[in-house]
Amino acid sequence: MPCKLLFVCLGNICRSPSAENIMNHLIEQADLSESIVCDSAGTSSYHIGSAPDRRMSAAAKSKGIILKGQARQFQRSDLETFDLILAMDRDNYQNILFLDPQGKYQDKVKLMCDFASHHREREVPDPYYGGTEGFNQVIDLLLDACEGLLQKVVRTYDLR
Ligand code: 4NP
């Protein structure tokens, strides 16, 4: 059974699809596609069915990452389905845990920035209402965090 990772932000059109596609890129490079699978979701219903934001896609493409996917909303059953749930910011983290009042799954839910080693940010900033630089910063931060996350998953699941 592959390890299942879910990346979560607010809209599922900027940060979490970037994290998902960056992670898939690293997983393919490491030849671990059989062992780790990724998905993403948003805590809101705002953009259900939408493709990734064009500005986010442009920033990702400049680093060689193509953003694929269609927004969907996070649902309670995701807590059961996924092995690790990575929240982009503290609001996302809280909104995920609101769906787990008994704390049954809380150990699966982590802040994405906990896996970054070269950046000091504790949250992946929401780039939606900002300029181009914000989107580029999201990609840089996520490249760092995804590398750390991959190392952690490889160690935890003994995938070497
Ligand atoms: P995301 O960015 O959560 O990284 O996908 C946002 C997308 C849409 C909105 C906010 C943030 N919005 O307010 O519509």
PDB file of C-alpha atoms and ligand atoms in Angstrom:
ATOM      1  CA  MET A   1       0.000   0.000   0.000  1.00  0.00           C
ATOM      2  CA  PRO A   2       1.457   3.366  -0.965  1.00  0.00           C
ATOM      3  CA  CYS A   3       1.753   6.165   1.576  1.00  0.00           C
ATOM      4  CA  LYS A   4      -0.974   8.744   0.883  1.00  0.00           C
ATOM      5  CA  LEU A   5      -0.273  12.471   1.299  1.00  0.00           C
ATOM      6  CA  LEU A   6      -2.877  15.235   1.144  1.00  0.00           C
ATOM      7  CA  PHE A   7      -1.942  18.919   0.807  1.00  0.00           C
ATOM      8  CA  VAL A   8      -4.541  21.421   2.013  1.00  0.00           C
ATOM      9  CA  CYS A   9      -4.985  25.193   1.599  1.00  0.00           C
ATOM     10  CA  LEU A  10      -8.029  27.496   1.391  1.00  0.00           C
ATOM     11  CA  GLY A  11      -8.974  27.508  -2.294  1.00  0.00           C
ATOM     12  CA  ASN A  12      -7.036  24.515  -3.678  1.00  0.00           C
ATOM     13  CA  ILE A  13      -5.987  26.653  -6.658  1.00  0.00           C
ATOM     14  CA  CYS A  14      -2.644  28.141  -5.492  1.00  0.00           C
ATOM     15  CA  ARG A  15      -0.633  26.646  -2.630  1.00  0.00           C
ATOM     16  CA  SER A  16      -1.879  23.067  -2.267  1.00  0.00           C
ATOM     17  CA  PRO A  17      -1.852  22.187  -5.994  1.00  0.00           C
ATOM     18  CA  SER A  18       1.688  23.596  -6.109  1.00  0.00           C
ATOM     19  CA  ALA A  19       2.709  21.429  -3.163  1.00  0.00           C
ATOM     20  CA  GLU A  20       1.070  18.370  -4.742  1.00  0.00           C
ATOM     21  CA  ASN A  21       2.742  18.823  -8.124  1.00  0.00           C
ATOM     22  CA  ILE A  22       6.157  19.741  -6.676  1.00  0.00           C
ATOM     23  CA  MET A  23       5.979  16.666  -4.462  1.00  0.00           C
ATOM     24  CA  ASN A  24       5.028  14.456  -7.412  1.00  0.00           C
ATOM     25  CA  HIS A  25       8.007  15.875  -9.323  1.00  0.00           C
ATOM     26  CA  LEU A  26      10.379  14.950  -6.476  1.00  0.00           C
ATOM     27  CA  ILE A  27       8.738  11.532  -6.063  1.00  0.00           C
ATOM     28  CA  GLU A  28       9.265  10.769  -9.764  1.00  0.00           C
ATOM     29  CA  GLN A  29      12.894  11.908  -9.606  1.00  0.00           C
ATOM     30  CA  ALA A  30      13.399   9.564  -6.637  1.00  0.00           C
ATOM     31  CA  ASP A  31      11.633   6.706  -8.498  1.00  0.00           C
ATOM     32  CA  LEU A  32       9.107   6.372  -5.636  1.00  0.00           C
ATOM     33  CA  SER A  33       5.857   6.755  -7.599  1.00  0.00           C
ATOM     34  CA  GLU A  34       4.748   3.274  -6.564  1.00  0.00           C
ATOM     35  CA  SER A  35       5.297   4.034  -2.898  1.00  0.00           C
ATOM     36  CA  ILE A  36       3.952   7.567  -2.337  1.00  0.00           C
ATOM     37  CA  VAL A  37       0.796   9.134  -3.799  1.00  0.00           C
ATOM     38  CA  CYS A  38      -0.380  12.748  -3.486  1.00  0.00           C
ATOM     39  CA  ASP A  39      -3.618  14.708  -3.673  1.00  0.00           C
ATOM     40  CA  SER A  40      -4.721  18.201  -2.632  1.00  0.00           C
ATOM     41  CA  ALA A  41      -7.887  19.922  -1.401  1.00  0.00           C
ATOM     42  CA  GLY A  42      -9.189  23.267  -0.126  1.00  0.00           C
ATOM     43  CA  THR A  43     -11.021  23.952   3.124  1.00  0.00           C
ATOM     44  CA  SER A  44     -13.396  26.310   1.252  1.00  0.00           C
ATOM     45  CA  SER A  45     -15.913  25.610  -1.501  1.00  0.00           C
ATOM     46  CA  TYR A  46     -14.992  28.828  -3.397  1.00  0.00           C
ATOM     47  CA  HIS A  47     -13.230  27.287  -6.383  1.00  0.00           C
ATOM     48  CA  ILE A  48     -14.555  23.730  -6.634  1.00  0.00           C
ATOM     49  CA  GLY A  49     -13.832  22.353 -10.115  1.00  0.00           C
ATOM     50  CA  SER A  50     -11.367  25.104 -11.061  1.00  0.00           C
ATOM     51  CA  ALA A  51      -7.922  24.582 -12.555  1.00  0.00           C
ATOM     52  CA  PRO A  52      -4.887  25.986 -10.683  1.00  0.00           C
ATOM     53  CA  ASP A  53      -4.579  29.803 -10.703  1.00  0.00           C
ATOM     54  CA  ARG A  54      -2.747  31.092 -13.825  1.00  0.00           C
ATOM     55  CA  ARG A  55      -0.345  33.220 -11.790  1.00  0.00           C
ATOM     56  CA  MET A  56       0.549  30.199  -9.656  1.00  0.00           C
ATOM     57  CA  SER A  57       0.984  28.027 -12.761  1.00  0.00           C
ATOM     58  CA  ALA A  58       3.335  30.609 -14.300  1.00  0.00           C
ATOM     59  CA  ALA A  59       5.504  30.720 -11.168  1.00  0.00           C
ATOM     60  CA  ALA A  60       5.638  26.916 -11.031  1.00  0.00           C
ATOM     61  CA  LYS A  61       6.449  26.627 -14.730  1.00  0.00           C
ATOM     62  CA  SER A  62       9.458  28.918 -14.284  1.00  0.00           C
ATOM     63  CA  LYS A  63      10.872  26.178 -11.999  1.00  0.00           C
ATOM     64  CA  GLY A  64       9.978  23.395 -14.420  1.00  0.00           C
ATOM     65  CA  ILE A  65       6.808  22.259 -12.625  1.00  0.00           C
ATOM     66  CA  ILE A  66       3.509  21.926 -14.518  1.00  0.00           C
ATOM     67  CA  LEU A  67       0.444  22.340 -12.296  1.00  0.00           C
ATOM     68  CA  LYS A  68      -2.274  19.787 -12.970  1.00  0.00           C
ATOM     69  CA  GLY A  69      -5.548  19.280 -11.156  1.00  0.00           C
ATOM     70  CA  GLN A  70      -9.029  20.485 -10.402  1.00  0.00           C
ATOM     71  CA  ALA A  71     -10.022  22.043  -7.085  1.00  0.00           C
ATOM     72  CA  ARG A  72     -12.045  20.021  -4.612  1.00  0.00           C
ATOM     73  CA  GLN A  73     -13.124  20.673  -1.048  1.00  0.00           C
ATOM     74  CA  PHE A  74     -11.571  18.906   1.920  1.00  0.00           C
ATOM     75  CA  GLN A  75     -14.010  16.398   3.414  1.00  0.00           C
ATOM     76  CA  ARG A  76     -14.220  14.573   6.709  1.00  0.00           C
ATOM     77  CA  SER A  77     -13.448  11.214   5.068  1.00  0.00           C
ATOM     78  CA  ASP A  78     -10.040  12.561   3.980  1.00  0.00           C
ATOM     79  CA  LEU A  79      -8.981  12.261   7.622  1.00  0.00           C
ATOM     80  CA  GLU A  80      -9.440   8.515   7.347  1.00  0.00           C
ATOM     81  CA  THR A  81      -8.182   8.070   3.772  1.00  0.00           C
ATOM     82  CA  PHE A  82      -4.823   9.856   3.997  1.00  0.00           C
ATOM     83  CA  ASP A  83      -1.756   8.954   6.059  1.00  0.00           C
ATOM     84  CA  LEU A  84      -0.426  12.502   6.334  1.00  0.00           C
ATOM     85  CA  ILE A  85      -2.329  15.772   5.861  1.00  0.00           C
ATOM     86  CA  LEU A  86      -0.228  18.871   5.271  1.00  0.00           C
ATOM     87  CA  ALA A  87      -1.856  22.223   6.052  1.00  0.00           C
ATOM     88  CA  MET A  88      -0.390  25.301   4.365  1.00  0.00           C
ATOM     89  CA  ASP A  89      -1.287  27.695   7.205  1.00  0.00           C
ATOM     90  CA  ARG A  90      -2.714  27.670  10.732  1.00  0.00           C
ATOM     91  CA  ASP A  91      -6.238  28.540   9.574  1.00  0.00           C
ATOM     92  CA  ASN A  92      -6.242  25.523   7.281  1.00  0.00           C
ATOM     93  CA  TYR A  93      -4.830  23.412  10.129  1.00  0.00           C
ATOM     94  CA  GLN A  94      -7.615  24.488  12.505  1.00  0.00           C
ATOM     95  CA  ASN A  95     -10.350  24.023   9.920  1.00  0.00           C
ATOM     96  CA  ILE A  96      -9.142  20.476   9.264  1.00  0.00           C
ATOM     97  CA  LEU A  97      -9.138  19.679  12.984  1.00  0.00           C
ATOM     98  CA  PHE A  98     -12.647  21.124  13.417  1.00  0.00           C
ATOM     99  CA  LEU A  99     -13.791  18.058  11.454  1.00  0.00           C
ATOM    100  CA  ASP A 100     -12.082  15.798  14.006  1.00  0.00           C
ATOM    101  CA  PRO A 101     -13.649  16.870  17.330  1.00  0.00           C
ATOM    102  CA  GLN A 102     -12.470  13.723  19.122  1.00  0.00           C
ATOM    103  CA  GLY A 103      -8.883  14.164  17.950  1.00  0.00           C
ATOM    104  CA  LYS A 104      -8.804  10.686  16.470  1.00  0.00           C
ATOM    105  CA  TYR A 105      -6.723  11.777  13.475  1.00  0.00           C
ATOM    106  CA  GLN A 106      -4.896  14.803  14.847  1.00  0.00           C
ATOM    107  CA  ASP A 107      -1.478  13.157  14.702  1.00  0.00           C
ATOM    108  CA  LYS A 108      -1.794  12.902  10.907  1.00  0.00           C
ATOM    109  CA  VAL A 109      -2.238  16.657  10.475  1.00  0.00           C
ATOM    110  CA  LYS A 110       0.938  18.766  10.185  1.00  0.00           C
ATOM    111  CA  LEU A 111       1.946  22.261   9.130  1.00  0.00           C
ATOM    112  CA  MET A 112       3.784  22.094   5.794  1.00  0.00           C
ATOM    113  CA  CYS A 113       6.467  24.547   6.920  1.00  0.00           C
ATOM    114  CA  ASP A 114       7.549  22.158   9.681  1.00  0.00           C
ATOM    115  CA  PHE A 115       9.427  20.290   6.931  1.00  0.00           C
ATOM    116  CA  ALA A 116      11.288  23.308   5.490  1.00  0.00           C
ATOM    117  CA  SER A 117      14.932  23.615   6.505  1.00  0.00           C
ATOM    118  CA  HIS A 118      16.102  26.694   4.555  1.00  0.00           C
ATOM    119  CA  HIS A 119      13.174  29.021   5.262  1.00  0.00           C
ATOM    120  CA  ARG A 120      12.076  30.628   8.518  1.00  0.00           C
ATOM    121  CA  GLU A 121       8.365  31.021   7.656  1.00  0.00           C
ATOM    122  CA  ARG A 122       6.008  28.945   9.805  1.00  0.00           C
ATOM    123  CA  GLU A 123       3.136  29.198   7.291  1.00  0.00           C
ATOM    124  CA  VAL A 124       2.948  29.217   3.493  1.00  0.00           C
ATOM    125  CA  PRO A 125       1.634  32.768   2.853  1.00  0.00           C
ATOM    126  CA  ASP A 126      -1.596  33.148   0.885  1.00  0.00           C
ATOM    127  CA  PRO A 127      -0.483  34.702  -2.437  1.00  0.00           C
ATOM    128  CA  TYR A 128      -3.974  35.258  -3.867  1.00  0.00           C
ATOM    129  CA  TYR A 129      -4.354  39.015  -3.389  1.00  0.00           C
ATOM    130  CA  GLY A 130      -0.686  39.874  -3.876  1.00  0.00           C
ATOM    131  CA  GLY A 131       1.785  40.288  -6.746  1.00  0.00           C
ATOM    132  CA  THR A 132       4.051  38.009  -8.762  1.00  0.00           C
ATOM    133  CA  GLU A 133       6.762  37.902  -6.120  1.00  0.00           C
ATOM    134  CA  GLY A 134       4.387  36.254  -3.644  1.00  0.00           C
ATOM    135  CA  PHE A 135       3.745  33.400  -6.049  1.00  0.00           C
ATOM    136  CA  ASN A 136       7.486  32.895  -6.623  1.00  0.00           C
ATOM    137  CA  GLN A 137       8.056  32.835  -2.860  1.00  0.00           C
ATOM    138  CA  VAL A 138       5.397  30.153  -2.447  1.00  0.00           C
ATOM    139  CA  ILE A 139       7.208  27.943  -4.979  1.00  0.00           C
ATOM    140  CA  ASP A 140      10.620  28.440  -3.311  1.00  0.00           C
ATOM    141  CA  LEU A 141       9.227  27.692   0.134  1.00  0.00           C
ATOM    142  CA  LEU A 142       7.340  24.626  -1.098  1.00  0.00           C
ATOM    143  CA  LEU A 143      10.394  23.235  -2.919  1.00  0.00           C
ATOM    144  CA  ASP A 144      12.248  23.380   0.414  1.00  0.00           C
ATOM    145  CA  ALA A 145       9.371  21.906   2.454  1.00  0.00           C
ATOM    146  CA  CYS A 146       8.661  19.141  -0.088  1.00  0.00           C
ATOM    147  CA  GLU A 147      12.309  18.034   0.005  1.00  0.00           C
ATOM    148  CA  GLY A 148      12.158  17.784   3.786  1.00  0.00           C
ATOM    149  CA  LEU A 149       8.818  16.008   3.652  1.00  0.00           C
ATOM    150  CA  LEU A 150      10.133  13.457   1.154  1.00  0.00           C
ATOM    151  CA  GLN A 151      13.094  12.665   3.426  1.00  0.00           C
ATOM    152  CA  LYS A 152      10.743  12.262   6.373  1.00  0.00           C
ATOM    153  CA  VAL A 153       8.392   9.922   4.472  1.00  0.00           C
ATOM    154  CA  VAL A 154      11.297   7.856   3.100  1.00  0.00           C
ATOM    155  CA  ARG A 155      12.638   7.381   6.626  1.00  0.00           C
ATOM    156  CA  THR A 156       9.278   6.754   8.293  1.00  0.00           C
ATOM    157  CA  TYR A 157       8.134   4.181   5.734  1.00  0.00           C
ATOM    158  CA  ASP A 158      11.597   2.718   5.162  1.00  0.00           C
ATOM    159  CA  LEU A 159      11.462   3.352   1.396  1.00  0.00           C
ATOM    160  CA  ARG A 160      15.189   3.282   0.580  1.00  0.00           C
TER     161      ARG A 160
HETATM  162  P1  4NP B   1      -5.002  29.030  -2.031  1.00  0.00           P
HETATM  163  O1  4NP B   1      -5.209  30.576  -2.438  1.00  0.00           O
HETATM  164  O2  4NP B   1      -5.715  28.830  -0.724  1.00  0.00           O
HETATM  165  O3  4NP B   1      -3.525  28.896  -1.911  1.00  0.00           O
HETATM  166  O4  4NP B   1      -5.616  28.225  -3.171  1.00  0.00           O
HETATM  167  C1  4NP B   1      -6.433  31.222  -2.414  1.00  0.00           C
HETATM  168  C2  4NP B   1      -7.318  31.041  -3.468  1.00  0.00           C
HETATM  169  C3  4NP B   1      -8.510  31.724  -3.465  1.00  0.00           C
HETATM  170  C4  4NP B   1      -8.835  32.575  -2.418  1.00  0.00           C
HETATM  171  C5  4NP B   1      -7.953  32.742  -1.374  1.00  0.00           C
HETATM  172  C6  4NP B   1      -6.750  32.066  -1.375  1.00  0.00           C
HETATM  173  N1  4NP B   1     -10.058  33.270  -2.444  1.00  0.00           N
HETATM  174  O5  4NP B   1     -10.290  34.093  -1.515  1.00  0.00           O
HETATM  175  O6  4NP B   1     -10.864  33.103  -3.372  1.00  0.00           O
END
